[in-house]
Coordinates of C-alpha atoms in Angstrom, one line a residue:
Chain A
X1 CA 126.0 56.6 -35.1
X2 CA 122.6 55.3 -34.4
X3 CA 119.5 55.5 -36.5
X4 CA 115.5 55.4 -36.8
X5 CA 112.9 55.7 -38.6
X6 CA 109.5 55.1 -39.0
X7 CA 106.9 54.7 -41.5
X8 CA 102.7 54.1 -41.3
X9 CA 100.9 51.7 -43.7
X10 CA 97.3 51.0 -44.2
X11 CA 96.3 47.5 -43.1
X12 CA 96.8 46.1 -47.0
X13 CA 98.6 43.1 -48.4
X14 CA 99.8 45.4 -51.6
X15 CA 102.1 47.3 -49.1
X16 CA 104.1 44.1 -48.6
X17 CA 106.2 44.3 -51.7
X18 CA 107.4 47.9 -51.1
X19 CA 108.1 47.5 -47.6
X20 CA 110.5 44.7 -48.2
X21 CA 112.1 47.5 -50.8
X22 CA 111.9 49.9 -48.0
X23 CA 114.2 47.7 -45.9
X24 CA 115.8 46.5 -48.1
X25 CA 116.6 50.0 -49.2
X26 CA 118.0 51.0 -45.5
X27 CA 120.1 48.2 -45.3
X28 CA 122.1 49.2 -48.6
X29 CA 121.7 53.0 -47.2
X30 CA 123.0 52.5 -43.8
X31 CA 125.6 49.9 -44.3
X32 CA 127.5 46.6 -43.3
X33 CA 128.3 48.3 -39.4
X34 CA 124.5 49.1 -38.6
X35 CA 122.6 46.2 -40.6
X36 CA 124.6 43.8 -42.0
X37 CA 123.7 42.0 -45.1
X38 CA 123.0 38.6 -43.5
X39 CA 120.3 40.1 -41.2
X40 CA 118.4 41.5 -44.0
X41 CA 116.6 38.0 -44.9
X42 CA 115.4 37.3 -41.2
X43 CA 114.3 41.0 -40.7
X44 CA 112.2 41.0 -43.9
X45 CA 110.8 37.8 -43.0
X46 CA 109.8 38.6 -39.5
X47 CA 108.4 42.1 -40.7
X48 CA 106.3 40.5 -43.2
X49 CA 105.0 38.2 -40.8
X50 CA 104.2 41.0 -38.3
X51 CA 102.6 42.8 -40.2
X52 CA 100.5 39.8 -41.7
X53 CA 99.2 39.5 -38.2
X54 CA 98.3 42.7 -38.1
X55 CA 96.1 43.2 -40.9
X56 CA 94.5 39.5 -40.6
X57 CA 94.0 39.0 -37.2
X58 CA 94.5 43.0 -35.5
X59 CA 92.5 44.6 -37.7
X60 CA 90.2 41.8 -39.9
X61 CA 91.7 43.1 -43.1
X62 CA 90.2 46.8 -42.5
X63 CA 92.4 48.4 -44.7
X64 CA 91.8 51.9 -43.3
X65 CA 93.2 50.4 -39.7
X66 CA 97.0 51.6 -39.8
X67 CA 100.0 49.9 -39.2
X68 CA 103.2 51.9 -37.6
X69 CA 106.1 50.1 -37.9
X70 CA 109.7 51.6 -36.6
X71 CA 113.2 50.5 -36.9
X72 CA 115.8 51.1 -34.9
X73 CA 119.7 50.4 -35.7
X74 CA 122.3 50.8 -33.2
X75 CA 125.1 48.7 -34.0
X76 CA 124.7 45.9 -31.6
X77 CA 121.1 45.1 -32.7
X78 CA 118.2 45.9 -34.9
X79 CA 114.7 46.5 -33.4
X80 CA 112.1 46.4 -35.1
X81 CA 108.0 47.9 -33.7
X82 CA 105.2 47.2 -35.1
X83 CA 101.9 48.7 -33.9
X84 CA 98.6 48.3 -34.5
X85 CA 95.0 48.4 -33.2
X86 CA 94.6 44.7 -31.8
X87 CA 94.6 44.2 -27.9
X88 CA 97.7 42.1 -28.6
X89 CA 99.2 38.4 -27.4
X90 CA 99.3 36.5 -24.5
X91 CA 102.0 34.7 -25.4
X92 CA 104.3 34.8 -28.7
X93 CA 106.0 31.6 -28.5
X94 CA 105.0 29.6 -30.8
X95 CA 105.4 25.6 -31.5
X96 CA 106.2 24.4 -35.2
X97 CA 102.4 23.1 -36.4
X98 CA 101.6 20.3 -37.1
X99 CA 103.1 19.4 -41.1
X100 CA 99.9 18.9 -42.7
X101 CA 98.4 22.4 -41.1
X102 CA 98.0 25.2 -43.7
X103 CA 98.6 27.7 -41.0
X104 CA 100.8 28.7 -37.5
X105 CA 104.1 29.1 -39.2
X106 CA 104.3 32.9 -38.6
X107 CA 104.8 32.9 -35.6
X108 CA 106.9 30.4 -35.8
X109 CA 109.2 31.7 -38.0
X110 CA 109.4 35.4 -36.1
X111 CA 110.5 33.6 -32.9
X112 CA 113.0 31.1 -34.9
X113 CA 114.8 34.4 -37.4
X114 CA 114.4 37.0 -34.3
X115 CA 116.6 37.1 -31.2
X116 CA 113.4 38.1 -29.1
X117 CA 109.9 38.9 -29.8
X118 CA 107.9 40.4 -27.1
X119 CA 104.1 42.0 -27.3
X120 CA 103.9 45.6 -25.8
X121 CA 101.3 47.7 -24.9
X122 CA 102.3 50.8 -23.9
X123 CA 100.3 54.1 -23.3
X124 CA 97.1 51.9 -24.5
X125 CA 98.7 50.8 -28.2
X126 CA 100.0 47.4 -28.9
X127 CA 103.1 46.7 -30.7
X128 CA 105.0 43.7 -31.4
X129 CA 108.3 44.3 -30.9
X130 CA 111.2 42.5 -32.2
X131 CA 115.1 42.4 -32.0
X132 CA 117.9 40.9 -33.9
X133 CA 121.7 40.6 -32.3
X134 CA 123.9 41.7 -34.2
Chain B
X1 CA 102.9 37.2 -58.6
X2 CA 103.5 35.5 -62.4
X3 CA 101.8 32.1 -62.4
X4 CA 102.5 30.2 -65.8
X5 CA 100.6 27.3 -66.6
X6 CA 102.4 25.0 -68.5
X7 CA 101.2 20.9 -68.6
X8 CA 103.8 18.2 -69.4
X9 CA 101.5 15.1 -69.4
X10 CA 99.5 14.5 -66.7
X11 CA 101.7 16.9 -64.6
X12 CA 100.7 20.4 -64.5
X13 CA 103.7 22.5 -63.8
X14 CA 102.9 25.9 -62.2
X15 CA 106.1 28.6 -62.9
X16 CA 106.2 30.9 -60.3
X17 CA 107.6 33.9 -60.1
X18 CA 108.0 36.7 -57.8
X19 CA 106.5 36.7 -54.0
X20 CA 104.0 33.8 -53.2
X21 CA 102.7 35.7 -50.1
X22 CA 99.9 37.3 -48.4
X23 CA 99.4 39.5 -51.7
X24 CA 99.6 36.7 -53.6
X25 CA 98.1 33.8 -52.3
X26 CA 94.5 33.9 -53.4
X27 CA 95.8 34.2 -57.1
X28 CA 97.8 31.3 -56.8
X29 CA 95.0 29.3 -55.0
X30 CA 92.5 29.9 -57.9
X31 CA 94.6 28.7 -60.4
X32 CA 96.0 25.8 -58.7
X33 CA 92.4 24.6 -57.5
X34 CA 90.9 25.5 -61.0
X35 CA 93.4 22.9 -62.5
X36 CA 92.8 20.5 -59.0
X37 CA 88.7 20.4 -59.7
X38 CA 89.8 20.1 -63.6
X39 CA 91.1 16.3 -62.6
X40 CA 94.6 17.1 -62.0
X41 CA 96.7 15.7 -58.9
X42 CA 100.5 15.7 -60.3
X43 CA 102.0 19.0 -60.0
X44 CA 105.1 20.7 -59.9
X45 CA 106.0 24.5 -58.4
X46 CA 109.0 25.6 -60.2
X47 CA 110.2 28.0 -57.9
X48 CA 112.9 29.0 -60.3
X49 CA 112.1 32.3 -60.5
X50 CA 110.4 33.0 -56.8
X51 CA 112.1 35.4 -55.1
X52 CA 110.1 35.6 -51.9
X53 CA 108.0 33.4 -49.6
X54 CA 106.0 34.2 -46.7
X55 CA 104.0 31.8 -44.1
X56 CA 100.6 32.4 -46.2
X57 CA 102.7 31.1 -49.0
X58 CA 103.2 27.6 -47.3
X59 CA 99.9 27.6 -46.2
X60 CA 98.7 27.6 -49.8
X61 CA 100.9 25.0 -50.4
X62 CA 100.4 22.6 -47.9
X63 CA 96.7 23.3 -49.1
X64 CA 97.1 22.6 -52.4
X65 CA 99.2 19.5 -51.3
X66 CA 96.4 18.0 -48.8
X67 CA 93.7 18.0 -51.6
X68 CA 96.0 16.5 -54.2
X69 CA 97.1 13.6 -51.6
X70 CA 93.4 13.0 -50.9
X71 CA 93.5 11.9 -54.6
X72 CA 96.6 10.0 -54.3
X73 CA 98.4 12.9 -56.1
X74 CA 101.3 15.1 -55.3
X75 CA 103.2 18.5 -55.0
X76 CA 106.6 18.5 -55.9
X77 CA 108.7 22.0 -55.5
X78 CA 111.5 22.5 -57.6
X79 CA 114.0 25.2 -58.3
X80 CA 114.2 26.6 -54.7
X81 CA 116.4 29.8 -54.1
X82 CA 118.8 30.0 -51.2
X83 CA 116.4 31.9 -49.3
X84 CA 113.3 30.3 -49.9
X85 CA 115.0 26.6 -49.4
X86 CA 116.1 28.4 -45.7
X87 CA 112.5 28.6 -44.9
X88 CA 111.4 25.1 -46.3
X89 CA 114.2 23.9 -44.1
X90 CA 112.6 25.8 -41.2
X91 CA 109.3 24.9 -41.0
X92 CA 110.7 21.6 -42.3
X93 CA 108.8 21.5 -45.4
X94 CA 111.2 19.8 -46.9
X95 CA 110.3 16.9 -45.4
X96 CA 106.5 17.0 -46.1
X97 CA 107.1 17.9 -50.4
X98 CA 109.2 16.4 -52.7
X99 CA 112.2 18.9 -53.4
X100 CA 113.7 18.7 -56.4
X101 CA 116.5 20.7 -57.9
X102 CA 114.5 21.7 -61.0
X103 CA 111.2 21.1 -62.7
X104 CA 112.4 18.9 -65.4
X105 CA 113.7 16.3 -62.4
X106 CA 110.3 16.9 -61.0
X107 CA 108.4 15.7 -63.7
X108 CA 111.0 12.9 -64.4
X109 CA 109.9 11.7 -61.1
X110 CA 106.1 12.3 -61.5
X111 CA 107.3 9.8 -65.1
X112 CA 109.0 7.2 -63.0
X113 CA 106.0 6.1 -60.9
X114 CA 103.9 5.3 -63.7

């Protein structure tokens, strides 16, 4: 049976912590069939990084700017949406950086964990979305 | 984020433990560069304990790393987790530091060169 759910954060680096627990929590709630184990490292990874773009490049670290993020389990993959205020990305793909640059690997590492990673805006609101094959 | 100081020598091992991410980094940068404008340029991470590391988390490393080189130093990282050596291996990090399988063969290596 599928599931969903969805949760809102404000645009702060102290939520990152509970919402690795929160996934972290769903994975050991749903099970094996729906989110297996081994996808729980690239998911959090990828989530974290999302949602590190959003609050430092979206939203500028305004804290009161939210951040929707929804997941989606259906047994052949895990999506993952998360929406914020920015006007969103040309492009996602990203190139490793150069080694000696302190920055760039986000990006990076959604697109190297994550089957796909697109940039949505639908009905006005941008979302990154991303999806892991199960 | 725990950040324990401890100095073996010239080499200033950093004990982290934890996430060293976006929450986290600005903590770990003021101690690190505190100890960098104190004269220091051998340093170990001991990872031992690090649970959890995000892109803002190599950034501050690769930071910390650039000053230290400037001043023909260096940043070893020891003690690496499965999941944390996945994402060294990723970015391939672990070709830029020095990984070493714990702190004590970190600063045995830091006490070769001299």
């Amino acid at each position: 049976m599928p599931f969903s759910c969805e949760l809102t954060i404000p645009s702060e680096t102290s939520k990152l912590a509970p919402l690795r627990e929160w996934l972290a929590s769903v994975q050991g709630l749903v099970g094996e069939e729906l989110f297996p184990k081994r996808a729980l490292f690239p998911c959090t990874i990828a989530l974290v990084e999302a949602v590190d773009n959003a609050i430092f490049h979206a939203h500028d670290e305004n804290g009161e700017k939210p951040i929707s993020i929804s997941l989606r389990l259906n047994g052949k993959g895990i999506t993952m949406d998360i929406g914020d205020c920015g006007c969103g990305m040309k492009n996602v793909a990203a190139d490793i950086p150069d080694e000696m640059s302190d920055r760039g690997r986000g990006l990076f590492l959604m697109n190297r964990l994550m089957t796909r990673v697109e940039s949505l805006v639908i009905d006005g609101n941008h979302r990154i979305r991303m999806e892991y094959e199960i | 984020m725990n950040i324990e100081v401890k100095q073996n020598g010239m080499v200033q091992v950093l004990q982290c433990g934890g996430s060293l991410d976006a929450d986290s980094v600005a903590g770990f940068k003021k101690v690190a560069y505190d100890l960098v404008k104190g004269g220091s340029k051998q340093f170990v991470i001991d990872c031992s304990s690090l649970n959890f590391i995000d892109s803002m988390g190599l950034g501050v490393l690769i930071s910390l790393l650039r000053r230290v080189r400037q001043q023909q130093g260096d940043v070893k990282v020891a003690g690496l987790n499965e999941d944390v050596k996945t994402i060294f291996e990723i970015t391939r990090l672990h070709r830029l530091f020095d990984v070493c399988s714990d702190s004590d063969a970190a600063v045995r290596k830091f006490d070769e060169m001299k």
